[in-house]
XYZ file of C-alpha atoms in Angstrom:
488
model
C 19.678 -4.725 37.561
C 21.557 -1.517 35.862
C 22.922 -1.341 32.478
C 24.620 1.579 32.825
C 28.004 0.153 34.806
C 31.246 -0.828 33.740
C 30.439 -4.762 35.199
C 31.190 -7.356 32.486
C 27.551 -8.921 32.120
C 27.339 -11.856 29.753
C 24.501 -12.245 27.271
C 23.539 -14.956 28.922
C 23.254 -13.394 32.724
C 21.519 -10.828 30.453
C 18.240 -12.982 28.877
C 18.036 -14.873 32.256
C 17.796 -11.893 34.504
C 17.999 -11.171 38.484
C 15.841 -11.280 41.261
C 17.217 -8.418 42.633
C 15.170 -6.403 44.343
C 12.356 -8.606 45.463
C 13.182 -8.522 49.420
C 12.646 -4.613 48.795
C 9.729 -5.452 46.856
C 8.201 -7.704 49.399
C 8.608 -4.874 52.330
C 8.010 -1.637 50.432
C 4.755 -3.004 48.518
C 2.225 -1.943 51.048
C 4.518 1.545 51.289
C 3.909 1.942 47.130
C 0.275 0.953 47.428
C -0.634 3.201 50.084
C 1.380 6.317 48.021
C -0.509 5.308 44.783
C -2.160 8.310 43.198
C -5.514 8.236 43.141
C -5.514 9.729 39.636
C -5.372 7.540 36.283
C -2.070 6.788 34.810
C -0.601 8.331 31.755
C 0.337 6.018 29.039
C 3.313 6.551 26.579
C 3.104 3.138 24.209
C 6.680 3.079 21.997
C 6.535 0.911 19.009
C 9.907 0.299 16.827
C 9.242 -1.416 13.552
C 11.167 -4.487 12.973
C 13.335 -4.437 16.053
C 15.296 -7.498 17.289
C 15.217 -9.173 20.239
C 18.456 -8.362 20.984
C 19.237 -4.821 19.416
C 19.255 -3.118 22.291
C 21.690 -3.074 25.210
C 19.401 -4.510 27.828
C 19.195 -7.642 25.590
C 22.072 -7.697 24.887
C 23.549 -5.937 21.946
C 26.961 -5.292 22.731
C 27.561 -2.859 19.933
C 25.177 -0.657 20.294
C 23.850 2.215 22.942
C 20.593 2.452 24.072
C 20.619 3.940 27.355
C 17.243 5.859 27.133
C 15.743 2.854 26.404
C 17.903 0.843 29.062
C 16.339 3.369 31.565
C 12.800 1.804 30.623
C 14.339 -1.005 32.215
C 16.168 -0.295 34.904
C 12.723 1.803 35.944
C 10.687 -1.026 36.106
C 10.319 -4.938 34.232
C 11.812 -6.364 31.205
C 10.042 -9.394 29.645
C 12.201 -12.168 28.785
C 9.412 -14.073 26.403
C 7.548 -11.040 25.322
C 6.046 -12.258 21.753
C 4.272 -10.167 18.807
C 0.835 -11.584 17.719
C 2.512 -11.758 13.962
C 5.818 -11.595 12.543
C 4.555 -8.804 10.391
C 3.693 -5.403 11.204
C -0.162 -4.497 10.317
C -0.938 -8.124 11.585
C 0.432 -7.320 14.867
C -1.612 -4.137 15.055
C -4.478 -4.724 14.923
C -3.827 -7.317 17.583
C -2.426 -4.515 19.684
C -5.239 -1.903 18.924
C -8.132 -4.370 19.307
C -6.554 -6.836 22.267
C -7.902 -9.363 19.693
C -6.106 -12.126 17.605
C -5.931 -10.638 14.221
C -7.497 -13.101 12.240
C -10.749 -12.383 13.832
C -10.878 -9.398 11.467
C -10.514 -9.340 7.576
C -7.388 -6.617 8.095
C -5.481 -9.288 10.151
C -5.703 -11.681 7.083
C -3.249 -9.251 5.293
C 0.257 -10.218 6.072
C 1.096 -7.122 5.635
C -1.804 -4.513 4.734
C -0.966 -3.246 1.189
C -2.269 -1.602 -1.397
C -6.375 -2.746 -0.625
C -8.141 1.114 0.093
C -10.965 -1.529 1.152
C -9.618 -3.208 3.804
C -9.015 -1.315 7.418
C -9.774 -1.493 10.803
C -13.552 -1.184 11.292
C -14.276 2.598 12.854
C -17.120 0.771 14.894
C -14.339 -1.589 16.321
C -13.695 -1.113 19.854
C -10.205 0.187 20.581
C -7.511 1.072 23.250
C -8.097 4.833 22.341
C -11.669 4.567 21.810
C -12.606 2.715 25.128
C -10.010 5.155 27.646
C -11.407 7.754 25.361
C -15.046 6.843 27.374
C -13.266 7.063 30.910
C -11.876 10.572 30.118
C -8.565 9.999 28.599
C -7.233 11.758 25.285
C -4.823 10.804 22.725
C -2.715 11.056 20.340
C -0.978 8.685 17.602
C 2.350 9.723 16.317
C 4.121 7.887 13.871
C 2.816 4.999 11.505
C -0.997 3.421 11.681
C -0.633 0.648 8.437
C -4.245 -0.320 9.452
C -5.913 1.132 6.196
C -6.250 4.653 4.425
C -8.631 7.622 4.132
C -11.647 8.062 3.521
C -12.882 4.601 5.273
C -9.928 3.941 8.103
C -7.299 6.072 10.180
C -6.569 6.882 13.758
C -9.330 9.772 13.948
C -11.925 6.999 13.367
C -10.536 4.679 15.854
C -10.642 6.573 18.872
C -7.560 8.826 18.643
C -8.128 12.769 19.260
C -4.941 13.535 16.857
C -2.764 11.992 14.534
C 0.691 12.836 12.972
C 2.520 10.510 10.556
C 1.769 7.956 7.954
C -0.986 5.845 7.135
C 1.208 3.161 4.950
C 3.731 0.479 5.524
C 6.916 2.387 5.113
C 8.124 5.283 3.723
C 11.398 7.332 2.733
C 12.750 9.092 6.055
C 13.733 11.947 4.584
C 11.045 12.774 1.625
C 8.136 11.419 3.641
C 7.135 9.483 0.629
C 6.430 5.854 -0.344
C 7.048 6.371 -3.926
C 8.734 9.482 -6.058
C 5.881 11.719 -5.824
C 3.483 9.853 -3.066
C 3.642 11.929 -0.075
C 2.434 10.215 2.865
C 2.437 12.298 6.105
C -0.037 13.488 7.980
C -1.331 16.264 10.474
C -4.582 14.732 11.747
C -6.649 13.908 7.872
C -4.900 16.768 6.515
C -1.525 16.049 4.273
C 1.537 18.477 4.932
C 5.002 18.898 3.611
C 7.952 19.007 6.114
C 11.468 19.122 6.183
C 13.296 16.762 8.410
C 14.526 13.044 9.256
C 11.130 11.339 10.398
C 12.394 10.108 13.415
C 13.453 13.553 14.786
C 10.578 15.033 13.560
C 8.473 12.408 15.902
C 10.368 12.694 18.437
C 9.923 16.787 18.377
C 5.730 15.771 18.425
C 5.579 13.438 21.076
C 7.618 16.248 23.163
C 5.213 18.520 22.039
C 2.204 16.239 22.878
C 3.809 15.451 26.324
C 4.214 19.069 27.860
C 0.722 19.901 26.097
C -1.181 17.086 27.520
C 0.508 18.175 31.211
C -0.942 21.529 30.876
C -4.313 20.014 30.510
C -4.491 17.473 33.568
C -6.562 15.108 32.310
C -4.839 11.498 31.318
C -3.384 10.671 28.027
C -2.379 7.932 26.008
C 0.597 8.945 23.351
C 1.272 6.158 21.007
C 4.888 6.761 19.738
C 5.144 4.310 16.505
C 8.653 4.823 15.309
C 8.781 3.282 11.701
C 13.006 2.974 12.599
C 14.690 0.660 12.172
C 12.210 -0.507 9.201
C 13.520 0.050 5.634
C 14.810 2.121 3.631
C 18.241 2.150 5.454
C 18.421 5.356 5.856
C 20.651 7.321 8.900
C 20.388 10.817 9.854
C 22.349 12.776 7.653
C 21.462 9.984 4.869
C 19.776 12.394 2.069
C 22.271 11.331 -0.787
C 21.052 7.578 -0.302
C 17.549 9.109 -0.006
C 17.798 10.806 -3.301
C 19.695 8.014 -5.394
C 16.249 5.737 -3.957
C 14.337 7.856 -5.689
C 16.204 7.700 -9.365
C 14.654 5.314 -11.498
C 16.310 1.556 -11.153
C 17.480 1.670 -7.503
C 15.016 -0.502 -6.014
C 13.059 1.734 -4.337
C 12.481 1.631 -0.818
C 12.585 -1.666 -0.415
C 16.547 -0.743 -0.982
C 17.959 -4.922 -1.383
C 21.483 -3.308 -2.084
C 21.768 -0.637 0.376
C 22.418 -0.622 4.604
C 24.888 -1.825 7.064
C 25.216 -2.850 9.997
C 26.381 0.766 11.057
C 23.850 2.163 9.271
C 21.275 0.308 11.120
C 23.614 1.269 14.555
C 22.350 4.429 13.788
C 18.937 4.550 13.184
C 18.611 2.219 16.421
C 20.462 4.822 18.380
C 18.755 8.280 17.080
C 15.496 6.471 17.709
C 16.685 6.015 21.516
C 17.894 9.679 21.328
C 14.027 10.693 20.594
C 13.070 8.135 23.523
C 15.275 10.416 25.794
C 13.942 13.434 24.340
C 10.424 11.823 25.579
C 11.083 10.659 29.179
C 12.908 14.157 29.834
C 9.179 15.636 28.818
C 8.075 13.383 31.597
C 10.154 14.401 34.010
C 10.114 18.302 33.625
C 6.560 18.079 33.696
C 6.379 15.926 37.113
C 4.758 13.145 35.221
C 7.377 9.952 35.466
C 5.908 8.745 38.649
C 2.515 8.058 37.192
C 3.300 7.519 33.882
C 3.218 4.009 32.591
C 6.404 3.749 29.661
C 5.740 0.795 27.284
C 8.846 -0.538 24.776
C 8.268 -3.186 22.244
C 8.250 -3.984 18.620
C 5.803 -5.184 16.226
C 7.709 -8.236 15.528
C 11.214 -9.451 14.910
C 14.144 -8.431 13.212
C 14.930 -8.114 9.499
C 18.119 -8.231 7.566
C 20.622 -6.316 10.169
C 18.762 -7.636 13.019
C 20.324 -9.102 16.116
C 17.703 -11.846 17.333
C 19.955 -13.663 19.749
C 19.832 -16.762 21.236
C 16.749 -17.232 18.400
C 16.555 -18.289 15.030
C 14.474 -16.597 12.139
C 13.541 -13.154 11.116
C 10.589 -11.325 10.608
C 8.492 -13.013 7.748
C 9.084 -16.282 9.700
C 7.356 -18.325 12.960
C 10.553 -19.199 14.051
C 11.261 -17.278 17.519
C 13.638 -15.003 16.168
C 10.327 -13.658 13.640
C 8.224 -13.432 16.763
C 10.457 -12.747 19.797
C 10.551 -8.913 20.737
C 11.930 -6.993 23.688
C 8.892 -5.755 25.727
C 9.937 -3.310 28.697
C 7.375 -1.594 30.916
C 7.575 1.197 33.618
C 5.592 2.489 36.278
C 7.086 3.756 39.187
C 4.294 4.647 41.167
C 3.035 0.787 40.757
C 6.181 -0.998 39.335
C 8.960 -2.046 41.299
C 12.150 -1.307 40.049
C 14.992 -3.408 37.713
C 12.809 -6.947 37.582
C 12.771 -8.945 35.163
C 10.309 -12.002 34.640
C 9.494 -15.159 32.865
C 5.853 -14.235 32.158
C 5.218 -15.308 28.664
C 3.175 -12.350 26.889
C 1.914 -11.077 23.708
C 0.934 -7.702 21.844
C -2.940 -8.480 22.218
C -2.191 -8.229 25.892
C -1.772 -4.857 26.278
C -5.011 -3.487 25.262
C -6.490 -5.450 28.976
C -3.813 -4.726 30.837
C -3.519 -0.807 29.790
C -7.501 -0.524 30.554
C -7.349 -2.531 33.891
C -4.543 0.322 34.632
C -7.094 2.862 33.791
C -9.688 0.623 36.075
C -12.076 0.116 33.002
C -12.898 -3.332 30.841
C -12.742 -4.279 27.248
C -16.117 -4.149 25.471
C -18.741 -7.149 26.253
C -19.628 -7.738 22.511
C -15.671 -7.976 21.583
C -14.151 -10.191 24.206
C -10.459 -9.812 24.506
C -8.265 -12.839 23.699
C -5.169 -10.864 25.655
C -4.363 -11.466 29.114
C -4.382 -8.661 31.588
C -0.731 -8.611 32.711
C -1.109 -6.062 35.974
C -0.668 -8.696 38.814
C 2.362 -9.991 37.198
C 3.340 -6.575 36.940
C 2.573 -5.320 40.146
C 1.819 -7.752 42.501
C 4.716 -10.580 41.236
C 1.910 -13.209 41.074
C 2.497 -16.644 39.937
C 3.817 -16.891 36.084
C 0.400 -17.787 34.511
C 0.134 -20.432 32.096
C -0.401 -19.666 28.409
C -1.244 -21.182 25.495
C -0.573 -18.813 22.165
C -1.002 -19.784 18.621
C 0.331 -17.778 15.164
C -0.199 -18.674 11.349
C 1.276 -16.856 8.645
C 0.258 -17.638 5.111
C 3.622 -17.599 3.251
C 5.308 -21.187 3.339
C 1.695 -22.238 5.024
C 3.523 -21.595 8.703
C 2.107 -22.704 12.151
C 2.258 -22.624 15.176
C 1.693 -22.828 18.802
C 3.232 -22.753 22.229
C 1.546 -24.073 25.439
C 4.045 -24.259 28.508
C 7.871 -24.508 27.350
C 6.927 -26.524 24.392
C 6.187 -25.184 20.629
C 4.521 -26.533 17.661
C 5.818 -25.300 14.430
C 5.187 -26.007 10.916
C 6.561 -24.629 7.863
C 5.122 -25.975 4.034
C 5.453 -29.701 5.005
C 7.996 -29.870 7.751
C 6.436 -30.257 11.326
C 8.660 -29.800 14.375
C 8.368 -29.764 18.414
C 10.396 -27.899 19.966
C 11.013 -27.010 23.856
C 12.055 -23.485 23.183
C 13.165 -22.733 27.250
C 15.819 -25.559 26.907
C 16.324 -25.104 22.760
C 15.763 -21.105 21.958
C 18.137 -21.944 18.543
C 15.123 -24.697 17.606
C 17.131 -27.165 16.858
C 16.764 -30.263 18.361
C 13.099 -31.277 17.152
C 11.490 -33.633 19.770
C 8.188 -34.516 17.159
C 8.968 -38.597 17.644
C 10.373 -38.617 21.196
C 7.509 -36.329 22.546
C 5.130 -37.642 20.125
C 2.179 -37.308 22.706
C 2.734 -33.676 22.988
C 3.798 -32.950 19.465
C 0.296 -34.327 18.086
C -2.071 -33.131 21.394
C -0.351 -28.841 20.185
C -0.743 -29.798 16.624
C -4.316 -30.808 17.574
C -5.236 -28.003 19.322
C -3.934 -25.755 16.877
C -6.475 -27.288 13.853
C -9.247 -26.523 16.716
C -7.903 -22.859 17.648
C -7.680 -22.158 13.637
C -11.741 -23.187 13.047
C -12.535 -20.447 15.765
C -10.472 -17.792 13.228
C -11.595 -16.400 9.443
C -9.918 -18.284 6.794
C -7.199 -17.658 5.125
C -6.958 -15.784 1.659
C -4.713 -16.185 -1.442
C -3.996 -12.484 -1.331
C -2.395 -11.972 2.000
C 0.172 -14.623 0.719
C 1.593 -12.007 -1.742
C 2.626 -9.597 1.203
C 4.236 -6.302 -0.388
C 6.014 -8.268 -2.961
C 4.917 -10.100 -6.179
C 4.439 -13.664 -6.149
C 8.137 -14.227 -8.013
C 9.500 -11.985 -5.902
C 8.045 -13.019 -2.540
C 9.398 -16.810 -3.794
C 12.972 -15.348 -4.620
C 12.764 -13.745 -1.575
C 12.369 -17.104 0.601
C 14.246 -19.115 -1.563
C 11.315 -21.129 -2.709
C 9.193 -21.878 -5.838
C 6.530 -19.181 -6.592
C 3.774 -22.787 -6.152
C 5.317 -23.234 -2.595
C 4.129 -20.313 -1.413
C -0.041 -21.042 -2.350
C -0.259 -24.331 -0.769
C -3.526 -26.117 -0.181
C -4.563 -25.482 3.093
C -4.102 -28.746 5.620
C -7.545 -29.988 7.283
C -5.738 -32.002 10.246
C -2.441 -32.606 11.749
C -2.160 -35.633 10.144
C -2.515 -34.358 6.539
């Protein structure tokens, strides 16, 4: 399917996709095999930072352009349940780094990672970068990492050969910083001082990465983490809203009075520019062909989100907090404009990205991903999954297995067939009471295999009062006691 023609396409023809394409597919798939390069495939991973499922044009945001991005898809497969492993950002990281559910490590327990210099991802943790690193590929991180700070943690002890960005959550687009004076980007492990709007600035490294990594011939992994459209709300050509954040009594970056939705238009949209910037790299260097192009965010959408049909935002296990566009390309392997019903998550492209590179997770960490490269290039069956979340403010669960999705929030249990209900709203607990208890069940079992919870990832970024104001809840809500069985 294009997105590029004047057609009237409904949202709806939109999330349901076409098969078009698969009698091509079906007699030019021994044609693409036999013209497969021998050599290893580049990898380009984009991250966006608090994206909605529906903010860009391919899923159907009407008000907005995104026709770099759109090109991802019309190149190769868009995911129409693509899912982040949390519906926070250094949760979901480490899941993506480490192929791993989060909560197997003591980082993943922070929902999100802030403020604890103690707390990283282990260097002696097995990741993407580190394992292609051992089959000859080099890389390069630009943009955030939020998965703990010098001298224990960053990207140059995880398996990356370079880093530029920031180490922390968020920070101001146009200072750099995360408070007045707290400067937080990086050129490798040394701090520098640059002018510029931080997307543009990434987008002029990842260019640079790209035609420097061609000159070398050997593979390469960029990871492209674009903290847009993540707060502060702040557009190019925004410096006056970037200085009055950083007068005393504004907020802070955190910026509860400032945005729009135009604003937001156009951080969405210069983050696409930089996309373009990237795939032209690709194609001036003769690379596009064996490139694999990932899209995705690290979870839902926040305040100016559009997470149509779904409800919830990020914070919340509702499918609009976990729900993310995921778009991959590959020509030389990928058939063109699919889209598909595989259900995915973030953890599975650490197995699938390796099995690309034709080399396996480490034995002594075993991957809880699925590798996703027959779906992706052989259209094999859709393979059953069975995925489970928790997040510790408002004590949420929950699990789906099939169409079908457990979901609690404090005390309020629900089932809900999100294929047939993507709103959740019609909860089928007592009619479906077999299935309702049989998830719930199984997600008490899946949680015993994981590290327990702790009081301070509750907290997140905000203060206890704040973090209740925030939900709309009492401050006790949010430290409940932790349930021992579906029934409690």
């Amino acid at each position: 399917m294009g997105f590029g023609g004047k057609d009237p396409i409904t949202r709806r023809d939109l999330l349901r996709g076409t098969v078009t394409g698969m009698i091509a597919l079906a007699a030019g798939v021994v044609t693409k095999e036999a013209q497969r390069s021998a050599k290893p495939p580049n990898i380009v991973f984009i991250l966006a930072d608090d994206l909605g499922y529906a903010d860009v044009s391919c899923y159907g945001r009407p008000d907005f352009s995104t026709p770099n991005i759109d090109r991802i898809a019309a190149q190769g497969m868009r995911f129409l349940q693509g899912y982040a492993n949390s519906a926070v950002c250094s949760a979901t990281r480490t899941a993506l780094i480490t192929g791993r559910y989060q909560y197997r490590l003591r980082l993943g327990l922070e929902e999100p990672l802030a403020g604890n210099p103690d707390v990283g991802l282990p260097p002696e943790h097995p990741t993407l970068p580190s394992l292609l690193k051992k089959v000859g590929y080099t890389s390069t991180l630009v943009g955030k990492w939020h998965l703990g700070v010098l001298p224990k943690f960053g990207p140059l002890k995880s398996g990356y050969d370079h880093f530029y960005g920031f180490r922390g959550g968020a920070v101001d687009y146009f200072s750099h910083a995360f408070g007045r004076d707290m400067g937080d980007l990086w050129d490798d492990d040394v701090p520098i001082q640059q002018v510029g709007y931080l997307t543009r600035l990434f987008g002029d490294r990842a260019v640079d990465v790209v035609n420097r990594y061609a000159k070398s011939g050997q593979p390469f992994l960029v990871s492209l983490h674009f903290n847009a459209p993540h707060w502060p709300w702040e557009a190019p050509g925004d410096d006056a809203e970037s200085e009055r954040l950083r007068q005393t009594g504004s907020g802070g970056l955190a910026n509860f009075d400032g945005g729009s939705q135009k604003t937001y238009q156009r951080m969405i949209e210069e983050m696409d520019r930089q996309i373009g910037r990237v795939l032209q790299a690709l194609d001036a260097n003769g690379l596009t062909e064996n490139t694999i192009i990932i899209f995705t965010s690290d979870n839902g959408g926040e305040r100016f989100a559009d997470t149509w049909p779904f409800t919830g935002k990020k914070t919340e296990l509702l499918e609009g907090g976990l729900r993310i566009p995921v778009l991959i390309s590959w020509p030389a392997r990928i058939p063109k404009g699919r889209t598909t019903d595989q259900v995915s998550i973030s953890m599975d492209w650490m197995p699938t990205l390796l099995a690309a590179a034709d080399t396996e997770p480490h034995p002594s960490y075993p991957v809880d991903g699925m590798n996703l490269l027959p779906t992706l290039t052989q259209n094999a069956p859709l393979a059953p999954r069975k995925l489970f979340w928790r997040y510790k403010a408002n004590a949420q669960r929950a699990a789906r297995d099939g169409d079908y999705k457990f979901l609690k929030i404090l005390d309020n249990t629900f089932l809900f067939n999100v294929v047939e209900d993507p709103l959740e709203r019609a909860n089928l607990k007592d009619r479906q009471k077999d299935v309702y208890q049989r998830l719930a069940r199984e997600w008490y079992e899946w949680n015993r295999s994981m590290l327990s919870e702790i009081k301070e990832s509750y907290t997140a970024s905000f203060d206890g009062q704040q973090l209740a104001d925030h939900f709309g809840a009492k401050k006790s809500d949010l430290v409940p006691d932790i349930p021992t069985s579906p029934d409690d």
